[in-house]
Amino acid sequence: MGDRVERIIERPIVMSYTCYDVLHHGECGESAPKPAGLEGLSPGRTNRERIRIITEVLADLRERGLAVVDTPVRPLREAIRLLHNSHRRLYGRYAIREGDGVTQGGFHIAESEGCAVLAAWEGEQLVLEPLSPETMLPTVVSLLPATAPIDDAAMVVAPERPPRHVPDGPAELRAQPAREEGRPDPAQDAVQRNHDRLEELTTGPLDFVMQIGRSTRTAGGSERACEHPLNYYAGARGALLTVLKRPGEGSALRRHVLPATRENVLRELRELGRAG
């Protein structure tokens, strides 16, 4: 289970990723991995350089009233610890196309005992923001761009495109002679068209791509994550979601493709929680 949460920050705090790195390792240990969605290299190649960075970060925190001497204030430390060790988590990484370049970012929302916090980073900046647990899912939606959803209806396809012109089904059907020239198989053509459309929507110049996961810490202390992440794509043709699901226990995976309306995003985020 997560550590008991005393009191976290009450207002958003903007900091550099370097500052977050120093806080994380100071509260959680030098060898502690960062939470999913917030992974990044720790600055400082040598011990001397690392000490200099820590000193500068603490001086900045003191100037902002967020540290006393060399100790960050308790609500800030509690927020950092909550991110590292919580009961429930929502997290993701994303990429934004800006001109000829791509900006990387990520987020992690952690909740325990009625306390929740968002950490969202982009480039060199990270924002810590307190949340109420019931706003966790809408907060994820707020991180997405205001791109209209695709006009397509929802569809379900195989995880991978099947070979063209090879009928599905029992071996005896596949062994039959190929259909006559000029007489297409409507069912197979529909499958290929669906995969063509999926490829068109999820490749090429996209403006924004995000992958979202969800996990829960069990009573025994282990972490149970959703089996497959939720993928969000936004481009000139609109925004869509894709996610792998099993129709039933032990059944084959299918890829669900649907317009990225607010209702669909919230529903699929809830489904991630049930899949974990």
CSV table of C-alpha atoms in Angstrom, one decimal, residues 94-188:
chain,number,residue,atom,x,y,z
A,94,TYR,CA,3.0,12.4,-25.4
A,95,ALA,CA,4.7,14.1,-28.4
A,96,ILE,CA,3.6,17.4,-29.9
A,97,ARG,CA,4.6,18.4,-33.5
A,98,GLU,CA,5.7,22.0,-33.5
A,99,GLY,CA,6.9,23.2,-36.9
A,100,ASP,CA,9.8,21.0,-38.0
A,101,GLY,CA,10.4,19.7,-34.4
A,102,VAL,CA,8.8,17.5,-31.8
A,103,THR,CA,8.3,18.4,-28.1
A,104,GLN,CA,8.1,15.5,-25.6
A,105,GLY,CA,6.0,15.6,-22.5
A,106,GLY,CA,4.4,13.4,-19.9
A,107,PHE,CA,2.2,13.3,-16.9
A,108,HIS,CA,1.5,11.3,-13.7
A,109,ILE,CA,-1.5,11.5,-11.5
A,110,ALA,CA,-1.3,9.8,-8.1
A,111,GLU,CA,-4.0,9.3,-5.5
A,112,SER,CA,-4.1,7.8,-2.0
A,113,GLU,CA,-6.4,8.3,0.9
A,114,GLY,CA,-8.4,11.1,-0.7
A,115,CYS,CA,-5.3,13.1,-1.7
A,116,ALA,CA,-4.4,13.4,-5.4
A,117,VAL,CA,-1.6,15.3,-7.3
A,118,LEU,CA,-0.8,15.9,-10.9
A,119,ALA,CA,2.7,16.2,-12.2
A,120,ALA,CA,2.9,17.3,-15.8
A,121,TRP,CA,6.1,18.1,-17.7
A,122,GLU,CA,6.9,19.4,-21.1
A,123,GLY,CA,10.4,20.3,-22.3
A,124,GLU,CA,12.3,21.6,-19.2
A,125,GLN,CA,9.3,22.6,-17.2
A,126,LEU,CA,7.2,20.6,-14.7
A,127,VAL,CA,4.0,21.6,-12.9
A,128,LEU,CA,2.8,20.0,-9.6
A,129,GLU,CA,-0.9,20.6,-9.0
A,130,PRO,CA,-3.2,19.3,-6.2
A,131,LEU,CA,-6.4,17.5,-7.4
A,132,SER,CA,-9.5,16.0,-5.9
A,133,PRO,CA,-9.7,12.3,-6.6
A,134,GLU,CA,-13.0,12.7,-8.6
A,135,THR,CA,-11.2,15.0,-11.1
A,136,MET,CA,-8.5,12.6,-12.1
A,137,LEU,CA,-10.1,11.4,-15.3
A,138,PRO,CA,-11.3,14.9,-16.4
A,139,THR,CA,-7.8,16.2,-15.8
A,140,VAL,CA,-6.4,13.7,-18.3
A,141,VAL,CA,-9.0,14.9,-20.8
A,142,SER,CA,-7.9,18.5,-20.2
A,143,LEU,CA,-4.3,17.6,-21.2
A,144,LEU,CA,-5.5,16.7,-24.7
A,145,PRO,CA,-5.7,19.2,-27.6
A,146,ALA,CA,-9.0,20.7,-28.7
A,147,THR,CA,-9.0,18.6,-31.9
A,148,ALA,CA,-12.4,17.6,-33.3
A,149,PRO,CA,-13.0,13.8,-33.3
A,150,ILE,CA,-12.8,11.9,-36.6
A,151,ASP,CA,-16.1,11.5,-38.5
A,152,ASP,CA,-15.6,7.7,-38.8
A,153,ALA,CA,-17.8,5.3,-36.9
A,154,ALA,CA,-16.2,3.1,-34.3
A,155,MET,CA,-14.7,-0.1,-35.7
A,156,VAL,CA,-13.0,-3.3,-34.4
A,157,VAL,CA,-10.1,-4.9,-36.2
A,158,ALA,CA,-7.4,-7.5,-35.7
A,159,PRO,CA,-4.3,-6.3,-33.9
A,160,GLU,CA,-2.3,-6.8,-37.1
A,161,ARG,CA,-3.4,-6.5,-40.7
A,162,PRO,CA,-4.1,-9.9,-42.2
A,163,PRO,CA,-2.3,-10.8,-45.5
A,164,ARG,CA,-4.1,-9.5,-48.6
A,165,HIS,CA,-6.1,-11.9,-50.7
A,166,VAL,CA,-5.7,-14.8,-48.2
A,167,PRO,CA,-9.2,-15.8,-46.9
A,168,ASP,CA,-9.6,-16.3,-43.2
A,169,GLY,CA,-11.1,-19.4,-41.8
A,170,PRO,CA,-10.5,-23.2,-41.6
A,171,ALA,CA,-7.6,-24.7,-43.5
A,172,GLU,CA,-9.9,-26.4,-46.0
A,173,LEU,CA,-11.2,-23.0,-47.1
A,174,ARG,CA,-7.7,-21.6,-47.5
A,175,ALA,CA,-6.8,-24.6,-49.6
A,176,GLN,CA,-9.6,-23.9,-52.1
A,177,PRO,CA,-8.6,-22.3,-55.4
A,178,ALA,CA,-8.3,-18.5,-55.4
A,179,ARG,CA,-11.5,-16.6,-56.4
A,180,GLU,CA,-11.9,-15.8,-60.0
A,181,GLU,CA,-10.1,-12.8,-61.4
A,182,GLY,CA,-12.2,-9.6,-61.1
A,183,ARG,CA,-14.5,-11.1,-58.4
A,184,PRO,CA,-13.4,-9.6,-55.1
A,185,ASP,CA,-14.3,-11.0,-51.7
A,186,PRO,CA,-16.4,-8.3,-50.1
A,187,ALA,CA,-15.7,-9.3,-46.5
A,188,GLN,CA,-11.9,-9.4,-47.1
